[in-house]
């Protein structure tokens, strides 16, 4: 899975990352879905131990352009976990109360506690992405946020959080197909947001903003992963592998039972 990890210090050019790549899996879609099913079981086991042990915290950050599959990954990859112990936060345009605070405030309040997996569907990265593209604050203000974000994540990691950052990479043609599908499929039409069309026109500006954000904030303690996402099944498989890998690296173990438990007799 190293091939999708962005080496800290290297400058990203997203045009050099193929959103159709599928080199980390040699089989076809059917075989991919089979592996994904076995990862479901593994993820369920690991999460159950994470929850029991109450020691580690995992924060999964998902960023992407509209339709790339943030919601899809959450729905499919996490479908086997116990909802108790997993929290999803979707970051929308800030409320007046949120705007009255610093931009990290609302995110900090939602980071996972011991034993939990926290999933961010968008995040404080929006504060150097949409905020930059729409010039919601001056450049001087968003530019210094890279440093804040690196320091904030450093603090979370020092205090025991594992951070897994995933950018779902699609191209503009694939987005067009998916937006059209939203229009054409009655059960998907609710997701169609006319604003997505105006955002789509800003594709180039978004790519520049992503390139700089990924470059500036891929660190050895919280590196970015750029997942090719034009193929849904491959995207889900790679995301599942990354999450299972992250949990595996924690060397999780069930806590010791209370002393003397083997001698207990229940009458
Ligand atoms: P969705 O994820 O499709 O539900 O859309 C959420 C919307 O909220 C997107 O258009 C984001 O760009 C927007 N959003 C999220 N965070 C911020 C932020 N900090 N400032 C402005 N807009 C934001
Ligand atoms: Mg949307």
PDB file of C-alpha atoms in Angstrom, residues 66-212:
ATOM      1  CA  UNK A  66     -17.746  15.970  -5.031  1.00  0.00           C
ATOM      2  CA  UNK A  67     -18.845  12.451  -6.070  1.00  0.00           C
ATOM      3  CA  UNK A  68     -15.393  10.910  -5.510  1.00  0.00           C
ATOM      4  CA  UNK A  69     -16.794   8.607  -2.839  1.00  0.00           C
ATOM      5  CA  UNK A  70     -16.366   9.935   0.674  1.00  0.00           C
ATOM      6  CA  UNK A  71     -19.904   8.813   1.539  1.00  0.00           C
ATOM      7  CA  UNK A  72     -19.405   5.576  -0.400  1.00  0.00           C
ATOM      8  CA  UNK A  73     -16.300   4.627   1.570  1.00  0.00           C
ATOM      9  CA  UNK A  74     -18.016   5.326   4.869  1.00  0.00           C
ATOM     10  CA  UNK A  75     -21.067   3.272   3.897  1.00  0.00           C
ATOM     11  CA  UNK A  76     -19.249   0.296   2.388  1.00  0.00           C
ATOM     12  CA  UNK A  77     -15.952   0.028   4.237  1.00  0.00           C
ATOM     13  CA  UNK A  78     -17.388   0.529   7.690  1.00  0.00           C
ATOM     14  CA  UNK A  79     -20.498  -1.597   7.211  1.00  0.00           C
ATOM     15  CA  UNK A  80     -19.284  -4.380   9.477  1.00  0.00           C
ATOM     16  CA  UNK A  81     -18.189  -2.339  12.492  1.00  0.00           C
ATOM     17  CA  UNK A  82     -20.077  -1.905  15.737  1.00  0.00           C
ATOM     18  CA  UNK A  83     -21.619   1.592  15.578  1.00  0.00           C
ATOM     19  CA  UNK A  84     -20.868   1.898  19.279  1.00  0.00           C
ATOM     20  CA  UNK A  85     -17.271   3.001  19.141  1.00  0.00           C
ATOM     21  CA  UNK A  86     -17.359   4.644  15.729  1.00  0.00           C
ATOM     22  CA  UNK A  87     -18.262   8.275  15.099  1.00  0.00           C
ATOM     23  CA  UNK A  88     -18.750  10.041  11.781  1.00  0.00           C
ATOM     24  CA  UNK A  89     -18.575  13.818  11.501  1.00  0.00           C
ATOM     25  CA  UNK A  90     -19.518  15.516   8.232  1.00  0.00           C
ATOM     26  CA  UNK A  91     -18.120  19.003   7.950  1.00  0.00           C
ATOM     27  CA  UNK A  92     -20.409  21.458   6.183  1.00  0.00           C
ATOM     28  CA  UNK A  93     -20.143  25.192   5.710  1.00  0.00           C
ATOM     29  CA  UNK A  94     -19.528  26.532   9.233  1.00  0.00           C
ATOM     30  CA  UNK A  95     -22.439  27.802  11.329  1.00  0.00           C
ATOM     31  CA  UNK A  96     -22.305  31.306  12.849  1.00  0.00           C
ATOM     32  CA  UNK A  97     -21.217  29.763  16.162  1.00  0.00           C
ATOM     33  CA  UNK A  98     -18.447  27.798  14.454  1.00  0.00           C
ATOM     34  CA  UNK A  99     -17.340  30.891  12.543  1.00  0.00           C
ATOM     35  CA  UNK A 100     -17.119  32.775  15.803  1.00  0.00           C
ATOM     36  CA  UNK A 101     -14.364  30.337  16.875  1.00  0.00           C
ATOM     37  CA  UNK A 102     -11.060  29.397  15.303  1.00  0.00           C
ATOM     38  CA  UNK A 103     -11.399  26.923  12.411  1.00  0.00           C
ATOM     39  CA  UNK A 104      -9.987  23.974  14.367  1.00  0.00           C
ATOM     40  CA  UNK A 105     -12.461  24.293  17.205  1.00  0.00           C
ATOM     41  CA  UNK A 106     -15.282  22.297  15.677  1.00  0.00           C
ATOM     42  CA  UNK A 107     -12.928  19.568  14.531  1.00  0.00           C
ATOM     43  CA  UNK A 108     -11.066  19.231  17.809  1.00  0.00           C
ATOM     44  CA  UNK A 109     -14.371  18.664  19.587  1.00  0.00           C
ATOM     45  CA  UNK A 110     -15.014  15.618  17.372  1.00  0.00           C
ATOM     46  CA  UNK A 111     -11.681  13.787  17.425  1.00  0.00           C
ATOM     47  CA  UNK A 112     -11.988  10.202  18.685  1.00  0.00           C
ATOM     48  CA  UNK A 113     -11.414   9.294  22.314  1.00  0.00           C
ATOM     49  CA  UNK A 114      -9.708   6.115  23.575  1.00  0.00           C
ATOM     50  CA  UNK A 115     -11.190   2.989  22.023  1.00  0.00           C
ATOM     51  CA  UNK A 116     -12.860   4.880  19.196  1.00  0.00           C
ATOM     52  CA  UNK A 117     -12.609   5.274  15.460  1.00  0.00           C
ATOM     53  CA  UNK A 118     -13.500   8.799  14.360  1.00  0.00           C
ATOM     54  CA  UNK A 119     -14.259   9.399  10.696  1.00  0.00           C
ATOM     55  CA  UNK A 120     -14.118  12.891   9.235  1.00  0.00           C
ATOM     56  CA  UNK A 121     -16.155  13.340   6.063  1.00  0.00           C
ATOM     57  CA  UNK A 122     -14.317  16.502   4.997  1.00  0.00           C
ATOM     58  CA  UNK A 123     -12.427  18.260   7.765  1.00  0.00           C
ATOM     59  CA  UNK A 124     -10.397  21.331   8.694  1.00  0.00           C
ATOM     60  CA  UNK A 125      -8.665  20.815   5.352  1.00  0.00           C
ATOM     61  CA  UNK A 126     -11.656  22.631   3.861  1.00  0.00           C
ATOM     62  CA  UNK A 127     -10.196  25.697   5.543  1.00  0.00           C
ATOM     63  CA  UNK A 128      -7.304  25.644   3.058  1.00  0.00           C
ATOM     64  CA  UNK A 129      -9.391  24.305   0.127  1.00  0.00           C
ATOM     65  CA  UNK A 130     -12.895  25.744  -0.391  1.00  0.00           C
ATOM     66  CA  UNK A 131     -11.882  28.738   1.704  1.00  0.00           C
ATOM     67  CA  UNK A 132      -8.928  29.385  -0.592  1.00  0.00           C
ATOM     68  CA  UNK A 133     -10.763  28.755  -3.863  1.00  0.00           C
ATOM     69  CA  UNK A 134     -13.629  31.055  -2.884  1.00  0.00           C
ATOM     70  CA  UNK A 135     -11.351  33.594  -1.219  1.00  0.00           C
ATOM     71  CA  UNK A 136     -13.358  33.456   1.997  1.00  0.00           C
ATOM     72  CA  UNK A 137     -10.330  34.767   3.874  1.00  0.00           C
ATOM     73  CA  UNK A 138      -7.191  36.534   2.578  1.00  0.00           C
ATOM     74  CA  UNK A 139      -4.270  34.401   1.361  1.00  0.00           C
ATOM     75  CA  UNK A 140      -2.168  35.458   4.341  1.00  0.00           C
ATOM     76  CA  UNK A 141      -4.758  33.867   6.618  1.00  0.00           C
ATOM     77  CA  UNK A 142      -5.223  30.513   4.873  1.00  0.00           C
ATOM     78  CA  UNK A 143      -1.550  30.149   4.036  1.00  0.00           C
ATOM     79  CA  UNK A 144      -0.392  30.053   7.629  1.00  0.00           C
ATOM     80  CA  UNK A 145      -2.956  27.337   8.365  1.00  0.00           C
ATOM     81  CA  UNK A 146      -0.687  24.627   6.924  1.00  0.00           C
ATOM     82  CA  UNK A 147       1.587  25.197   9.893  1.00  0.00           C
ATOM     83  CA  UNK A 148      -1.326  25.150  12.339  1.00  0.00           C
ATOM     84  CA  UNK A 149      -2.594  21.904  10.845  1.00  0.00           C
ATOM     85  CA  UNK A 150       0.809  20.207  11.039  1.00  0.00           C
ATOM     86  CA  UNK A 151       1.145  21.280  14.670  1.00  0.00           C
ATOM     87  CA  UNK A 152      -2.413  20.248  15.548  1.00  0.00           C
ATOM     88  CA  UNK A 153      -1.912  16.796  14.051  1.00  0.00           C
ATOM     89  CA  UNK A 154       1.492  16.503  15.775  1.00  0.00           C
ATOM     90  CA  UNK A 155      -0.238  17.189  19.072  1.00  0.00           C
ATOM     91  CA  UNK A 156      -2.965  14.608  18.398  1.00  0.00           C
ATOM     92  CA  UNK A 157      -0.368  11.983  17.472  1.00  0.00           C
ATOM     93  CA  UNK A 158       1.796  12.799  20.528  1.00  0.00           C
ATOM     94  CA  UNK A 159      -1.289  12.331  22.665  1.00  0.00           C
ATOM     95  CA  UNK A 160      -1.992   8.890  21.245  1.00  0.00           C
ATOM     96  CA  UNK A 161      -4.112   9.330  18.113  1.00  0.00           C
ATOM     97  CA  UNK A 162      -3.295   7.491  14.906  1.00  0.00           C
ATOM     98  CA  UNK A 163      -4.220   9.643  11.926  1.00  0.00           C
ATOM     99  CA  UNK A 164      -5.029   8.133   8.541  1.00  0.00           C
ATOM    100  CA  UNK A 165      -5.509  10.741   5.809  1.00  0.00           C
ATOM    101  CA  UNK A 166      -7.046   9.684   2.524  1.00  0.00           C
ATOM    102  CA  UNK A 167      -7.594  11.758  -0.600  1.00  0.00           C
ATOM    103  CA  UNK A 168      -9.942  10.034  -3.062  1.00  0.00           C
ATOM    104  CA  UNK A 169      -8.659  10.884  -6.505  1.00  0.00           C
ATOM    105  CA  UNK A 170     -11.022  11.023  -9.492  1.00  0.00           C
ATOM    106  CA  UNK A 171     -10.788  12.923 -12.755  1.00  0.00           C
ATOM    107  CA  UNK A 172     -13.195  15.423 -14.205  1.00  0.00           C
ATOM    108  CA  UNK A 173     -14.677  12.988 -16.741  1.00  0.00           C
ATOM    109  CA  UNK A 174     -15.516  10.521 -14.018  1.00  0.00           C
ATOM    110  CA  UNK A 175     -17.178  13.297 -12.018  1.00  0.00           C
ATOM    111  CA  UNK A 176     -19.283  14.204 -15.032  1.00  0.00           C
ATOM    112  CA  UNK A 177     -20.497  10.601 -15.320  1.00  0.00           C
ATOM    113  CA  UNK A 178     -21.343  10.442 -11.642  1.00  0.00           C
ATOM    114  CA  UNK A 179     -23.195  13.754 -11.587  1.00  0.00           C
ATOM    115  CA  UNK A 180     -25.191  12.596 -14.613  1.00  0.00           C
ATOM    116  CA  UNK A 181     -25.971   9.345 -12.811  1.00  0.00           C
ATOM    117  CA  UNK A 182     -27.282  11.316  -9.854  1.00  0.00           C
ATOM    118  CA  UNK A 183     -29.635  13.133 -12.187  1.00  0.00           C
ATOM    119  CA  UNK A 184     -30.750   9.961 -13.936  1.00  0.00           C
ATOM    120  CA  UNK A 185     -31.285   7.670 -10.936  1.00  0.00           C
ATOM    121  CA  UNK A 186     -34.352   8.496  -8.822  1.00  0.00           C
ATOM    122  CA  UNK A 187     -32.789   7.100  -5.635  1.00  0.00           C
ATOM    123  CA  UNK A 188     -29.695   9.253  -6.141  1.00  0.00           C
ATOM    124  CA  UNK A 189     -31.360  12.455  -7.258  1.00  0.00           C
ATOM    125  CA  UNK A 190     -31.608  13.851  -3.731  1.00  0.00           C
ATOM    126  CA  UNK A 191     -27.823  14.000  -3.683  1.00  0.00           C
ATOM    127  CA  UNK A 192     -27.669  16.269  -6.690  1.00  0.00           C
ATOM    128  CA  UNK A 193     -26.704  19.719  -5.558  1.00  0.00           C
ATOM    129  CA  UNK A 194     -26.706  22.463  -8.199  1.00  0.00           C
ATOM    130  CA  UNK A 195     -23.752  24.016  -6.360  1.00  0.00           C
ATOM    131  CA  UNK A 196     -21.700  20.988  -7.418  1.00  0.00           C
ATOM    132  CA  UNK A 197     -21.843  22.334 -10.967  1.00  0.00           C
ATOM    133  CA  UNK A 198     -20.347  25.680 -10.031  1.00  0.00           C
ATOM    134  CA  UNK A 199     -17.702  23.918  -7.934  1.00  0.00           C
ATOM    135  CA  UNK A 200     -16.933  21.687 -10.911  1.00  0.00           C
ATOM    136  CA  UNK A 201     -16.101  24.762 -12.982  1.00  0.00           C
ATOM    137  CA  UNK A 202     -13.406  25.534 -10.429  1.00  0.00           C
ATOM    138  CA  UNK A 203     -11.740  22.127 -10.895  1.00  0.00           C
ATOM    139  CA  UNK A 204      -8.342  23.572 -11.801  1.00  0.00           C
ATOM    140  CA  UNK A 205      -8.310  25.886  -8.792  1.00  0.00           C
ATOM    141  CA  UNK A 206      -9.316  23.004  -6.534  1.00  0.00           C
ATOM    142  CA  UNK A 207      -6.538  20.805  -7.907  1.00  0.00           C
ATOM    143  CA  UNK A 208      -4.007  23.545  -7.179  1.00  0.00           C
ATOM    144  CA  UNK A 209      -5.375  23.958  -3.681  1.00  0.00           C
ATOM    145  CA  UNK A 210      -5.273  20.185  -3.086  1.00  0.00           C
ATOM    146  CA  UNK A 211      -1.766  19.880  -4.474  1.00  0.00           C
ATOM    147  CA  UNK A 212      -0.445  22.500  -2.116  1.00  0.00           C
TER     148      UNK A 212
END
